[in-house]
Amino acid sequence: SVLLYQKPNRDICQSGTSLKIQCVADSQVVSMFWYQQFQEQSLMLMATANEGSEATYESGFTKDKFPISRPNLTFSTLTVNNARPGDSSIYFCSSTTNTEVFFGKGTRLTVV
Amino acid sequence: GDQVEQSPSALSLHEGTGSALRCNFTTTMRAVQWFQQNSRGSLINLFYLASGTKENGRLKSTFNSKESYSTLHIRDAQLEDSGTYFCAAENTEGADRLTFGKGTQLIIQP
């Protein structure tokens, strides 16, 4: 299995500011992903974090709004730029072994 | 349309009883996972299935790729089973990416 440590666990930020979320894996992993979950809704895949290159974004998510870094095989960051109340949600990082997908505990973001 | 259709959206059970959750897939999936999301929002891996049935304590899950569905059975429900349950599936092109169902909000009543 893979353990993923996210920080912060939660944060409150002002509209227009930026917030960076970190994800650290306890071992090297090939694939890392970021998901967004609005309250009482399902998780939506935002992007695949690619080691040493630009992330691959899903429809509706852009690198300008959600820049992602992946400098090595154990670490990734997700930044929420120009945060708005509509960005208030839980953000999860995720990774895989050959058979299973694992998630960090999530970062609950509230934008006021 | 949605690739993963999960039902029911909400379920209330009395302690000691059981029920089943179901996910239907509109495209061929190569594997499915079930998660429980607790009150703090954390996701707990329950099962990973590429086929067949797995059992763990009071939970049992089946994945039938040919008929495009998966089920999660809960028996002898306990208060701590309350939470939101999600199925998530990898399609054959998935490259480890998951498509989630909309979740089932499970409430266990004394």
Short mmCIF file of C-alpha atoms in Angstrom, two decimals, chain A:
data_model
loop_
_atom_site.label_atom_id
_atom_site.label_comp_id
_atom_site.label_asym_id
_atom_site.label_seq_id
_atom_site.Cartn_x
_atom_site.Cartn_y
_atom_site.Cartn_z
CA SER A 1 0.00 0.00 0.00
CA VAL A 2 0.92 3.66 -0.26
CA LEU A 3 0.52 6.24 2.47
CA LEU A 4 -0.11 9.79 1.34
CA TYR A 5 0.34 12.71 3.70
CA GLN A 6 -1.42 15.91 2.85
CA LYS A 7 -1.04 19.27 4.44
CA PRO A 8 -2.67 21.40 5.49
CA ASN A 9 -5.61 19.33 6.70
CA ARG A 10 -7.81 22.35 6.37
CA ASP A 11 -7.47 26.02 5.66
CA ILE A 12 -9.50 29.16 5.36
CA CYS A 13 -8.34 31.78 2.92
CA GLN A 14 -9.53 35.11 1.62
CA SER A 15 -10.95 35.50 -1.86
CA GLY A 16 -8.27 36.44 -4.34
CA THR A 17 -5.44 34.79 -2.47
CA SER A 18 -3.62 31.57 -3.30
CA LEU A 19 -3.24 28.39 -1.31
CA LYS A 20 -0.75 25.60 -1.79
CA ILE A 21 -1.51 22.01 -0.80
CA GLN A 22 1.27 19.49 -0.40
CA CYS A 23 1.16 15.74 -0.83
CA VAL A 24 3.97 13.42 0.21
CA ALA A 25 4.04 9.70 -0.48
CA ASP A 26 5.84 7.29 1.82
CA SER A 27 7.42 5.61 -1.20
CA GLN A 28 8.16 6.41 -4.80
CA VAL A 29 5.04 6.21 -6.92
CA VAL A 30 4.65 6.44 -10.65
CA SER A 31 1.24 8.06 -10.73
CA MET A 32 -0.15 10.86 -8.63
CA PHE A 33 -3.51 12.52 -9.10
CA TRP A 34 -5.53 15.35 -7.62
CA TYR A 35 -9.27 15.17 -6.98
CA GLN A 36 -11.82 17.77 -5.92
CA GLN A 37 -14.91 17.03 -3.89
CA PHE A 38 -17.69 19.51 -3.23
CA GLN A 39 -19.84 18.96 -0.20
CA GLU A 40 -22.13 15.95 -0.50
CA GLN A 41 -20.90 15.27 -4.03
CA SER A 42 -18.63 12.74 -5.65
CA LEU A 43 -14.92 13.14 -6.23
CA MET A 44 -13.89 14.59 -9.56
CA LEU A 45 -10.49 14.01 -11.11
CA MET A 46 -8.73 17.32 -11.64
CA ALA A 47 -5.40 16.33 -13.10
CA THR A 48 -2.60 13.82 -13.31
CA ALA A 49 0.64 15.07 -11.79
CA ASN A 50 3.53 14.05 -14.04
CA GLU A 51 7.00 13.79 -12.61
CA GLY A 52 9.31 16.36 -14.12
CA SER A 53 6.79 17.70 -16.61
CA GLU A 54 3.52 19.58 -16.81
CA ALA A 55 0.41 18.08 -15.30
CA THR A 56 -2.35 16.72 -17.51
CA TYR A 57 -5.62 18.47 -16.73
CA GLU A 58 -9.15 17.18 -17.07
CA SER A 59 -11.90 19.20 -18.68
CA GLY A 60 -12.87 22.14 -16.54
CA PHE A 61 -9.50 22.47 -14.79
CA THR A 62 -6.60 24.62 -15.99
CA LYS A 63 -3.00 25.07 -15.05
CA ASP A 64 -3.47 28.78 -14.54
CA LYS A 65 -6.11 28.20 -11.90
CA PHE A 66 -4.69 25.01 -10.38
CA PRO A 67 -0.95 24.80 -11.04
CA ILE A 68 0.50 21.44 -10.05
CA SER A 69 4.11 20.55 -9.47
CA ARG A 70 5.68 17.10 -9.30
CA PRO A 71 9.42 17.51 -8.84
CA ASN A 72 10.05 13.88 -7.89
CA LEU A 73 8.31 10.55 -7.40
CA THR A 74 7.22 11.18 -3.81
CA PHE A 75 6.00 14.76 -3.81
CA SER A 76 3.37 16.93 -5.45
CA THR A 77 1.77 20.27 -4.79
CA LEU A 78 -1.54 21.71 -5.90
CA THR A 79 -2.04 25.46 -5.79
CA VAL A 80 -5.41 27.14 -5.90
CA ASN A 81 -4.86 30.54 -7.50
CA ASN A 82 -7.15 33.54 -7.10
CA ALA A 83 -9.32 31.52 -4.74
CA ARG A 84 -13.07 32.08 -4.87
CA PRO A 85 -15.87 30.83 -2.61
CA GLY A 86 -16.77 28.39 -5.38
CA ASP A 87 -13.40 26.70 -4.85
CA SER A 88 -14.41 25.73 -1.33
CA SER A 89 -14.20 21.95 -1.31
CA ILE A 90 -11.99 19.07 -0.24
CA TYR A 91 -8.92 18.39 -2.32
CA PHE A 92 -7.42 14.89 -2.32
CA CYS A 93 -4.16 13.65 -3.65
CA SER A 94 -4.11 10.07 -4.84
CA SER A 95 -1.68 7.46 -6.00
CA THR A 96 -1.66 3.86 -7.11
CA THR A 97 0.10 0.57 -6.79
CA ASN A 98 -0.37 -1.94 -9.55
CA THR A 99 -3.76 -2.88 -8.18
CA GLU A 100 -5.19 -0.22 -5.92
CA VAL A 101 -5.69 3.49 -5.65
CA PHE A 102 -4.93 5.27 -2.40
CA PHE A 103 -5.89 8.68 -1.15
CA GLY A 104 -4.55 11.24 1.24
CA LYS A 105 -6.86 12.37 4.01
CA GLY A 106 -7.84 15.45 2.08
CA THR A 107 -7.49 19.20 2.52
CA ARG A 108 -10.70 21.00 3.36
CA LEU A 109 -10.53 24.49 1.87
CA THR A 110 -12.93 27.27 2.73
CA VAL A 111 -12.69 30.49 0.78
CA VAL A 112 -14.32 33.50 2.38
#
